[in-house]
Amino acid sequence: LEFRRVLFRSQEINAAKATVEARIEEATAALAGAGGSSAAPSDLTLPGRHLPEGSLHPITQASRLITRVFESYGFDVAEGPEIEDDWHNFTALNFPPDHPARDMQDTFFIEGADEEHGGILLRTHTSPVQIRVMEDVMKEGEPPIRVIVPGRVYRNEAISYKSYCLFHQVEGLYVDEGVTMADLKHILHAFARTLFGEDVRMRFRPSFFPFTEPSAEVDIWWKDESLPDGGRWMEILGCGMVD
């Protein structure tokens, strides 16, 4: 009985094999017939199909545009560490240990301290690079200095649709003889026209920053027909004469 079962299974396997072989022969014949048809052969000289490329992140696009604007006015690009010491981030920028302005920025402090420069932290602005650039220049010579400093900064703020603990900033520094507030307003106006259009409306409001005097905040008019006044003022930057 067991021998008969094995024999029956062998017969099924042979039948399945014959079916598979027959289908392969049919497919081979069909392909051969298609190859011999009167259809025009593919043009092997045609270029390959173009695959769509990814786009740059909006932050990258904005950063490159801002950089091009200032480079056209002779500014160089400087970089600095994102992990800073207290001295470069605060003290050298006129933030003494008990200065209330320190409370304006909730700082991410890293455990451990540097004996010379105090606590170690994630930089709260790109302004520490101002100090590093001026230190390097004074080692090698004297001003003029004309740089911008794009980069990431960190503040321990509440997360919302318009606020995050990490954001991007572009710092500008111009040190030379005879530089006035008029020069500052001119370069910022040129910057705003490039980014927001030739008809951009701007205003300067007096403000306070520990490391500039006088200081100002700059707004542009944001058109919005849904608002009663047809728009509103939107702050885009802070500025001032380096103190």
PDB file of C-alpha atoms in Angstrom:
ATOM      1  CA  LEU A   1       0.000   0.000   0.000  1.00  0.00           C
ATOM      2  CA  GLU A   2       2.804   2.411   0.873  1.00  0.00           C
ATOM      3  CA  PHE A   3       4.540   1.668  -2.432  1.00  0.00           C
ATOM      4  CA  ARG A   4       1.348   2.573  -4.320  1.00  0.00           C
ATOM      5  CA  ARG A   5       1.130   5.905  -2.524  1.00  0.00           C
ATOM      6  CA  VAL A   6       4.694   6.780  -3.499  1.00  0.00           C
ATOM      7  CA  LEU A   7       4.032   5.742  -7.085  1.00  0.00           C
ATOM      8  CA  PHE A   8       0.851   7.896  -7.208  1.00  0.00           C
ATOM      9  CA  ARG A   9       2.744  10.951  -5.889  1.00  0.00           C
ATOM     10  CA  SER A  10       5.466  10.428  -8.496  1.00  0.00           C
ATOM     11  CA  GLN A  11       2.863  10.436 -11.208  1.00  0.00           C
ATOM     12  CA  GLU A  12       1.460  13.755  -9.893  1.00  0.00           C
ATOM     13  CA  ILE A  13       4.931  15.308  -9.839  1.00  0.00           C
ATOM     14  CA  ASN A  14       5.627  14.190 -13.404  1.00  0.00           C
ATOM     15  CA  ALA A  15       2.308  15.602 -14.557  1.00  0.00           C
ATOM     16  CA  ALA A  16       3.053  18.964 -12.892  1.00  0.00           C
ATOM     17  CA  LYS A  17       6.503  18.987 -14.474  1.00  0.00           C
ATOM     18  CA  ALA A  18       5.019  18.389 -17.909  1.00  0.00           C
ATOM     19  CA  THR A  19       2.554  21.254 -17.395  1.00  0.00           C
ATOM     20  CA  VAL A  20       5.323  23.666 -16.397  1.00  0.00           C
ATOM     21  CA  GLU A  21       7.483  22.688 -19.365  1.00  0.00           C
ATOM     22  CA  ALA A  22       4.551  23.188 -21.728  1.00  0.00           C
ATOM     23  CA  ARG A  23       3.859  26.686 -20.383  1.00  0.00           C
ATOM     24  CA  ILE A  24       7.531  27.639 -20.682  1.00  0.00           C
ATOM     25  CA  GLU A  25       7.542  26.492 -24.316  1.00  0.00           C
ATOM     26  CA  GLU A  26       4.384  28.550 -24.987  1.00  0.00           C
ATOM     27  CA  ALA A  27       5.895  31.654 -23.418  1.00  0.00           C
ATOM     28  CA  THR A  28       9.152  31.195 -25.358  1.00  0.00           C
ATOM     29  CA  ALA A  29       7.259  30.880 -28.607  1.00  0.00           C
ATOM     30  CA  ALA A  30       5.186  33.986 -27.826  1.00  0.00           C
ATOM     31  CA  LEU A  31       8.313  36.034 -27.110  1.00  0.00           C
ATOM     32  CA  ALA A  32       9.964  34.838 -30.289  1.00  0.00           C
ATOM     33  CA  GLY A  33       6.872  35.843 -32.260  1.00  0.00           C
ATOM     34  CA  ALA A  34       6.842  39.314 -30.708  1.00  0.00           C
ATOM     35  CA  GLY A  35      10.517  39.788 -31.482  1.00  0.00           C
ATOM     36  CA  GLY A  36       9.916  38.969 -35.101  1.00  0.00           C
ATOM     37  CA  SER A  37       7.007  41.396 -35.491  1.00  0.00           C
ATOM     38  CA  SER A  38       7.078  44.383 -37.803  1.00  0.00           C
ATOM     39  CA  ALA A  39       7.150  46.856 -34.860  1.00  0.00           C
ATOM     40  CA  ALA A  40      10.000  49.375 -35.027  1.00  0.00           C
ATOM     41  CA  PRO A  41      12.897  48.489 -32.715  1.00  0.00           C
ATOM     42  CA  SER A  42      13.716  50.726 -29.737  1.00  0.00           C
ATOM     43  CA  ASP A  43      16.064  53.616 -30.514  1.00  0.00           C
ATOM     44  CA  LEU A  44      19.091  52.842 -28.319  1.00  0.00           C
ATOM     45  CA  THR A  45      20.520  56.333 -28.955  1.00  0.00           C
ATOM     46  CA  LEU A  46      17.713  58.075 -27.057  1.00  0.00           C
ATOM     47  CA  PRO A  47      18.750  59.645 -23.695  1.00  0.00           C
ATOM     48  CA  GLY A  48      17.627  58.010 -20.509  1.00  0.00           C
ATOM     49  CA  ARG A  49      14.466  59.075 -18.745  1.00  0.00           C
ATOM     50  CA  HIS A  50      14.919  62.107 -16.465  1.00  0.00           C
ATOM     51  CA  LEU A  51      14.209  61.330 -12.836  1.00  0.00           C
ATOM     52  CA  PRO A  52      12.891  64.241 -10.766  1.00  0.00           C
ATOM     53  CA  GLU A  53      15.364  65.605  -8.246  1.00  0.00           C
ATOM     54  CA  GLY A  54      14.612  66.622  -4.681  1.00  0.00           C
ATOM     55  CA  SER A  55      14.502  70.313  -3.763  1.00  0.00           C
ATOM     56  CA  LEU A  56      16.488  72.217  -1.157  1.00  0.00           C
ATOM     57  CA  HIS A  57      14.917  72.775   2.259  1.00  0.00           C
ATOM     58  CA  PRO A  58      13.335  76.262   2.596  1.00  0.00           C
ATOM     59  CA  ILE A  59      15.760  77.104   5.419  1.00  0.00           C
ATOM     60  CA  THR A  60      18.706  76.222   3.176  1.00  0.00           C
ATOM     61  CA  GLN A  61      17.272  78.323   0.352  1.00  0.00           C
ATOM     62  CA  ALA A  62      16.718  81.307   2.654  1.00  0.00           C
ATOM     63  CA  SER A  63      20.192  80.994   4.182  1.00  0.00           C
ATOM     64  CA  ARG A  64      21.867  80.915   0.769  1.00  0.00           C
ATOM     65  CA  LEU A  65      19.869  83.910  -0.429  1.00  0.00           C
ATOM     66  CA  ILE A  66      20.758  85.942   2.679  1.00  0.00           C
ATOM     67  CA  THR A  67      24.413  84.965   2.273  1.00  0.00           C
ATOM     68  CA  ARG A  68      24.445  86.087  -1.371  1.00  0.00           C
ATOM     69  CA  VAL A  69      22.967  89.466  -0.424  1.00  0.00           C
ATOM     70  CA  PHE A  70      25.666  90.238   2.119  1.00  0.00           C
ATOM     71  CA  GLU A  71      28.468  88.740   0.031  1.00  0.00           C
ATOM     72  CA  SER A  72      27.515  91.193  -2.726  1.00  0.00           C
ATOM     73  CA  TYR A  73      28.363  93.975  -0.241  1.00  0.00           C
ATOM     74  CA  GLY A  74      31.754  92.479   0.587  1.00  0.00           C
ATOM     75  CA  PHE A  75      30.874  90.472   3.695  1.00  0.00           C
ATOM     76  CA  ASP A  76      32.696  87.221   4.448  1.00  0.00           C
ATOM     77  CA  VAL A  77      31.033  84.204   6.085  1.00  0.00           C
ATOM     78  CA  ALA A  78      32.275  83.100   9.513  1.00  0.00           C
ATOM     79  CA  GLU A  79      31.356  80.071  11.611  1.00  0.00           C
ATOM     80  CA  GLY A  80      31.715  79.157  15.265  1.00  0.00           C
ATOM     81  CA  PRO A  81      30.999  76.314  17.699  1.00  0.00           C
ATOM     82  CA  GLU A  82      27.435  75.534  18.719  1.00  0.00           C
ATOM     83  CA  ILE A  83      28.681  74.397  22.149  1.00  0.00           C
ATOM     84  CA  GLU A  84      30.002  77.576  23.756  1.00  0.00           C
ATOM     85  CA  ASP A  85      31.472  78.754  27.035  1.00  0.00           C
ATOM     86  CA  ASP A  86      29.745  81.307  29.224  1.00  0.00           C
ATOM     87  CA  TRP A  87      32.396  83.957  28.550  1.00  0.00           C
ATOM     88  CA  HIS A  88      31.913  84.107  24.768  1.00  0.00           C
ATOM     89  CA  ASN A  89      28.138  83.669  24.936  1.00  0.00           C
ATOM     90  CA  PHE A  90      27.421  86.193  27.715  1.00  0.00           C
ATOM     91  CA  THR A  91      30.239  87.941  29.575  1.00  0.00           C
ATOM     92  CA  ALA A  92      32.193  89.212  26.543  1.00  0.00           C
ATOM     93  CA  LEU A  93      28.909  90.590  25.182  1.00  0.00           C
ATOM     94  CA  ASN A  94      28.271  92.774  28.251  1.00  0.00           C
ATOM     95  CA  PHE A  95      26.191  90.204  30.155  1.00  0.00           C
ATOM     96  CA  PRO A  96      27.645  90.271  33.706  1.00  0.00           C
ATOM     97  CA  PRO A  97      26.757  87.335  36.005  1.00  0.00           C
ATOM     98  CA  ASP A  98      23.898  89.210  37.688  1.00  0.00           C
ATOM     99  CA  HIS A  99      22.656  91.064  34.611  1.00  0.00           C
ATOM    100  CA  PRO A 100      18.857  90.770  34.198  1.00  0.00           C
ATOM    101  CA  ALA A 101      19.296  90.405  30.429  1.00  0.00           C
ATOM    102  CA  ARG A 102      20.472  86.847  31.053  1.00  0.00           C
ATOM    103  CA  ASP A 103      16.893  86.036  32.032  1.00  0.00           C
ATOM    104  CA  MET A 104      15.753  87.000  28.528  1.00  0.00           C
ATOM    105  CA  GLN A 105      17.193  83.780  27.126  1.00  0.00           C
ATOM    106  CA  ASP A 106      16.449  80.410  28.682  1.00  0.00           C
ATOM    107  CA  THR A 107      19.726  78.598  28.220  1.00  0.00           C
ATOM    108  CA  PHE A 108      20.555  74.920  27.814  1.00  0.00           C
ATOM    109  CA  PHE A 109      23.508  74.508  30.175  1.00  0.00           C
ATOM    110  CA  ILE A 110      25.728  71.442  29.813  1.00  0.00           C
ATOM    111  CA  GLU A 111      26.958  69.836  33.019  1.00  0.00           C
ATOM    112  CA  GLY A 112      30.558  70.704  33.744  1.00  0.00           C
ATOM    113  CA  ALA A 113      32.425  73.989  33.640  1.00  0.00           C
ATOM    114  CA  ASP A 114      35.537  75.497  32.165  1.00  0.00           C
ATOM    115  CA  GLU A 115      37.828  76.994  34.827  1.00  0.00           C
ATOM    116  CA  GLU A 116      38.721  79.985  32.662  1.00  0.00           C
ATOM    117  CA  HIS A 117      35.449  80.797  30.940  1.00  0.00           C
ATOM    118  CA  GLY A 118      32.755  79.437  33.235  1.00  0.00           C
ATOM    119  CA  GLY A 119      29.864  77.128  32.382  1.00  0.00           C
ATOM    120  CA  ILE A 120      29.497  75.260  29.083  1.00  0.00           C
ATOM    121  CA  LEU A 121      26.235  75.679  27.186  1.00  0.00           C
ATOM    122  CA  LEU A 122      24.463  75.495  23.841  1.00  0.00           C
ATOM    123  CA  ARG A 123      24.839  78.940  22.320  1.00  0.00           C
ATOM    124  CA  THR A 124      21.724  81.090  22.567  1.00  0.00           C
ATOM    125  CA  HIS A 125      22.698  83.298  19.614  1.00  0.00           C
ATOM    126  CA  THR A 126      25.417  83.521  16.978  1.00  0.00           C
ATOM    127  CA  SER A 127      26.830  86.662  18.614  1.00  0.00           C
ATOM    128  CA  PRO A 128      29.685  84.733  20.326  1.00  0.00           C
ATOM    129  CA  VAL A 129      31.243  84.430  16.890  1.00  0.00           C
ATOM    130  CA  GLN A 130      31.566  88.245  16.868  1.00  0.00           C
ATOM    131  CA  ILE A 131      33.942  87.920  19.806  1.00  0.00           C
ATOM    132  CA  ARG A 132      35.882  85.052  18.225  1.00  0.00           C
ATOM    133  CA  VAL A 133      36.248  86.906  14.922  1.00  0.00           C
ATOM    134  CA  MET A 134      37.486  90.068  16.637  1.00  0.00           C
ATOM    135  CA  GLU A 135      39.933  88.043  18.747  1.00  0.00           C
ATOM    136  CA  ASP A 136      41.353  86.399  15.618  1.00  0.00           C
ATOM    137  CA  VAL A 137      41.612  89.701  13.735  1.00  0.00           C
ATOM    138  CA  MET A 138      43.413  91.427  16.604  1.00  0.00           C
ATOM    139  CA  LYS A 139      45.959  88.585  16.738  1.00  0.00           C
ATOM    140  CA  GLU A 140      46.849  89.106  13.093  1.00  0.00           C
ATOM    141  CA  GLY A 141      46.272  92.827  12.564  1.00  0.00           C
ATOM    142  CA  GLU A 142      43.503  95.381  12.851  1.00  0.00           C
ATOM    143  CA  PRO A 143      40.011  95.997  11.432  1.00  0.00           C
ATOM    144  CA  PRO A 144      38.160  96.497   9.134  1.00  0.00           C
ATOM    145  CA  ILE A 145      35.932  93.515   9.834  1.00  0.00           C
ATOM    146  CA  ARG A 146      32.930  92.655   7.668  1.00  0.00           C
ATOM    147  CA  VAL A 147      31.361  89.235   8.293  1.00  0.00           C
ATOM    148  CA  ILE A 148      28.052  87.452   8.634  1.00  0.00           C
ATOM    149  CA  VAL A 149      27.548  84.405  10.837  1.00  0.00           C
ATOM    150  CA  PRO A 150      24.749  82.013   9.841  1.00  0.00           C
ATOM    151  CA  GLY A 151      24.082  79.092  12.155  1.00  0.00           C
ATOM    152  CA  ARG A 152      21.841  77.196  14.557  1.00  0.00           C
ATOM    153  CA  VAL A 153      21.109  78.433  18.063  1.00  0.00           C
ATOM    154  CA  TYR A 154      19.273  76.908  21.023  1.00  0.00           C
ATOM    155  CA  ARG A 155      16.919  78.274  23.679  1.00  0.00           C
ATOM    156  CA  ASN A 156      14.842  76.441  26.234  1.00  0.00           C
ATOM    157  CA  GLU A 157      11.501  77.842  25.116  1.00  0.00           C
ATOM    158  CA  ALA A 158       7.965  76.478  25.033  1.00  0.00           C
ATOM    159  CA  ILE A 159       7.291  74.557  21.809  1.00  0.00           C
ATOM    160  CA  SER A 160       4.524  76.038  19.657  1.00  0.00           C
ATOM    161  CA  TYR A 161       3.619  76.553  15.997  1.00  0.00           C
ATOM    162  CA  LYS A 162       5.877  79.615  15.903  1.00  0.00           C
ATOM    163  CA  SER A 163       8.543  78.768  18.474  1.00  0.00           C
ATOM    164  CA  TYR A 164      11.014  75.914  18.857  1.00  0.00           C
ATOM    165  CA  CYS A 165      14.034  75.110  20.997  1.00  0.00           C
ATOM    166  CA  LEU A 166      16.292  75.195  17.898  1.00  0.00           C
ATOM    167  CA  PHE A 167      16.206  77.912  15.273  1.00  0.00           C
ATOM    168  CA  HIS A 168      18.482  79.541  12.725  1.00  0.00           C
ATOM    169  CA  GLN A 169      20.026  82.978  12.955  1.00  0.00           C
ATOM    170  CA  VAL A 170      22.272  85.167  10.806  1.00  0.00           C
ATOM    171  CA  GLU A 171      24.521  87.608  12.651  1.00  0.00           C
ATOM    172  CA  GLY A 172      26.226  90.530  10.936  1.00  0.00           C
ATOM    173  CA  LEU A 173      29.283  92.477  12.116  1.00  0.00           C
ATOM    174  CA  TYR A 174      30.901  95.528  10.490  1.00  0.00           C
ATOM    175  CA  VAL A 175      33.814  97.225  12.238  1.00  0.00           C
ATOM    176  CA  ASP A 176      35.619 100.140  10.600  1.00  0.00           C
ATOM    177  CA  GLU A 177      36.263 103.855  10.983  1.00  0.00           C
ATOM    178  CA  GLY A 178      33.432 106.212  10.153  1.00  0.00           C
ATOM    179  CA  VAL A 179      30.651 103.605  10.286  1.00  0.00           C
ATOM    180  CA  THR A 180      27.318 105.148  11.288  1.00  0.00           C
ATOM    181  CA  MET A 181      23.736 104.128  11.937  1.00  0.00           C
ATOM    182  CA  ALA A 182      22.987 105.287   8.389  1.00  0.00           C
ATOM    183  CA  ASP A 183      25.260 102.523   7.029  1.00  0.00           C
ATOM    184  CA  LEU A 184      23.411  99.973   9.150  1.00  0.00           C
ATOM    185  CA  LYS A 185      19.993 101.136   7.957  1.00  0.00           C
ATOM    186  CA  HIS A 186      21.146 101.161   4.328  1.00  0.00           C
ATOM    187  CA  ILE A 187      22.433  97.557   4.306  1.00  0.00           C
ATOM    188  CA  LEU A 188      19.320  96.305   6.115  1.00  0.00           C
ATOM    189  CA  HIS A 189      17.052  98.104   3.661  1.00  0.00           C
ATOM    190  CA  ALA A 190      18.920  96.534   0.748  1.00  0.00           C
ATOM    191  CA  PHE A 191      18.627  93.158   2.449  1.00  0.00           C
ATOM    192  CA  ALA A 192      14.855  93.551   2.967  1.00  0.00           C
ATOM    193  CA  ARG A 193      14.274  94.650  -0.640  1.00  0.00           C
ATOM    194  CA  THR A 194      16.009  91.534  -1.935  1.00  0.00           C
ATOM    195  CA  LEU A 195      14.071  89.151   0.288  1.00  0.00           C
ATOM    196  CA  PHE A 196      10.649  90.787   0.344  1.00  0.00           C
ATOM    197  CA  GLY A 197      10.467  92.903  -2.804  1.00  0.00           C
ATOM    198  CA  GLU A 198      11.379  96.408  -3.931  1.00  0.00           C
ATOM    199  CA  ASP A 199       8.167  97.859  -2.479  1.00  0.00           C
ATOM    200  CA  VAL A 200       8.802  96.538   1.040  1.00  0.00           C
ATOM    201  CA  ARG A 201       7.752  98.837   3.887  1.00  0.00           C
ATOM    202  CA  MET A 202      10.099  98.943   6.888  1.00  0.00           C
ATOM    203  CA  ARG A 203      10.235 100.599  10.268  1.00  0.00           C
ATOM    204  CA  PHE A 204      12.927 100.832  12.958  1.00  0.00           C
ATOM    205  CA  ARG A 205      11.812 100.750  16.616  1.00  0.00           C
ATOM    206  CA  PRO A 206      14.166 101.699  19.495  1.00  0.00           C
ATOM    207  CA  SER A 207      15.029  98.637  21.573  1.00  0.00           C
ATOM    208  CA  PHE A 208      17.655  97.298  23.971  1.00  0.00           C
ATOM    209  CA  PHE A 209      20.431  94.725  23.529  1.00  0.00           C
ATOM    210  CA  PRO A 210      23.349  94.490  25.993  1.00  0.00           C
ATOM    211  CA  PHE A 211      25.987  94.536  23.263  1.00  0.00           C
ATOM    212  CA  THR A 212      24.680  97.339  20.998  1.00  0.00           C
ATOM    213  CA  GLU A 213      23.945 101.026  21.605  1.00  0.00           C
ATOM    214  CA  PRO A 214      21.835 102.433  20.089  1.00  0.00           C
ATOM    215  CA  SER A 215      19.694  99.379  19.356  1.00  0.00           C
ATOM    216  CA  ALA A 216      16.615  98.857  17.216  1.00  0.00           C
ATOM    217  CA  GLU A 217      14.169  96.223  16.097  1.00  0.00           C
ATOM    218  CA  VAL A 218      13.080  96.167  12.459  1.00  0.00           C
ATOM    219  CA  ASP A 219       9.591  95.351  11.175  1.00  0.00           C
ATOM    220  CA  ILE A 220       8.160  94.925   7.704  1.00  0.00           C
ATOM    221  CA  TRP A 221       4.546  95.424   6.670  1.00  0.00           C
ATOM    222  CA  TRP A 222       2.819  92.082   6.095  1.00  0.00           C
ATOM    223  CA  LYS A 223      -0.129  92.527   3.740  1.00  0.00           C
ATOM    224  CA  ASP A 224      -3.260  90.619   4.771  1.00  0.00           C
ATOM    225  CA  GLU A 225      -6.591  91.815   3.384  1.00  0.00           C
ATOM    226  CA  SER A 226      -8.458  89.812   6.027  1.00  0.00           C
ATOM    227  CA  LEU A 227      -7.190  92.178   8.741  1.00  0.00           C
ATOM    228  CA  PRO A 228      -8.933  95.507   9.477  1.00  0.00           C
ATOM    229  CA  ASP A 229      -5.879  97.580   8.464  1.00  0.00           C
ATOM    230  CA  GLY A 230      -5.070  95.428   5.441  1.00  0.00           C
ATOM    231  CA  GLY A 231      -2.064  93.877   7.175  1.00  0.00           C
ATOM    232  CA  ARG A 232       0.162  94.178  10.206  1.00  0.00           C
ATOM    233  CA  TRP A 233       3.778  94.822  11.170  1.00  0.00           C
ATOM    234  CA  MET A 234       6.000  91.744  11.502  1.00  0.00           C
ATOM    235  CA  GLU A 235       9.360  91.805  13.262  1.00  0.00           C
ATOM    236  CA  ILE A 236      12.229  90.348  11.218  1.00  0.00           C
ATOM    237  CA  LEU A 237      15.424  91.294  13.083  1.00  0.00           C
ATOM    238  CA  GLY A 238      17.210  93.195  15.794  1.00  0.00           C
ATOM    239  CA  CYS A 239      20.199  95.455  15.170  1.00  0.00           C
ATOM    240  CA  GLY A 240      22.401  98.170  16.628  1.00  0.00           C
ATOM    241  CA  MET A 241      25.819  99.751  16.812  1.00  0.00           C
ATOM    242  CA  VAL A 242      28.254  97.369  18.502  1.00  0.00           C
ATOM    243  CA  ASP A 243      29.024  98.505  22.050  1.00  0.00           C
TER     244      ASP A 243
END
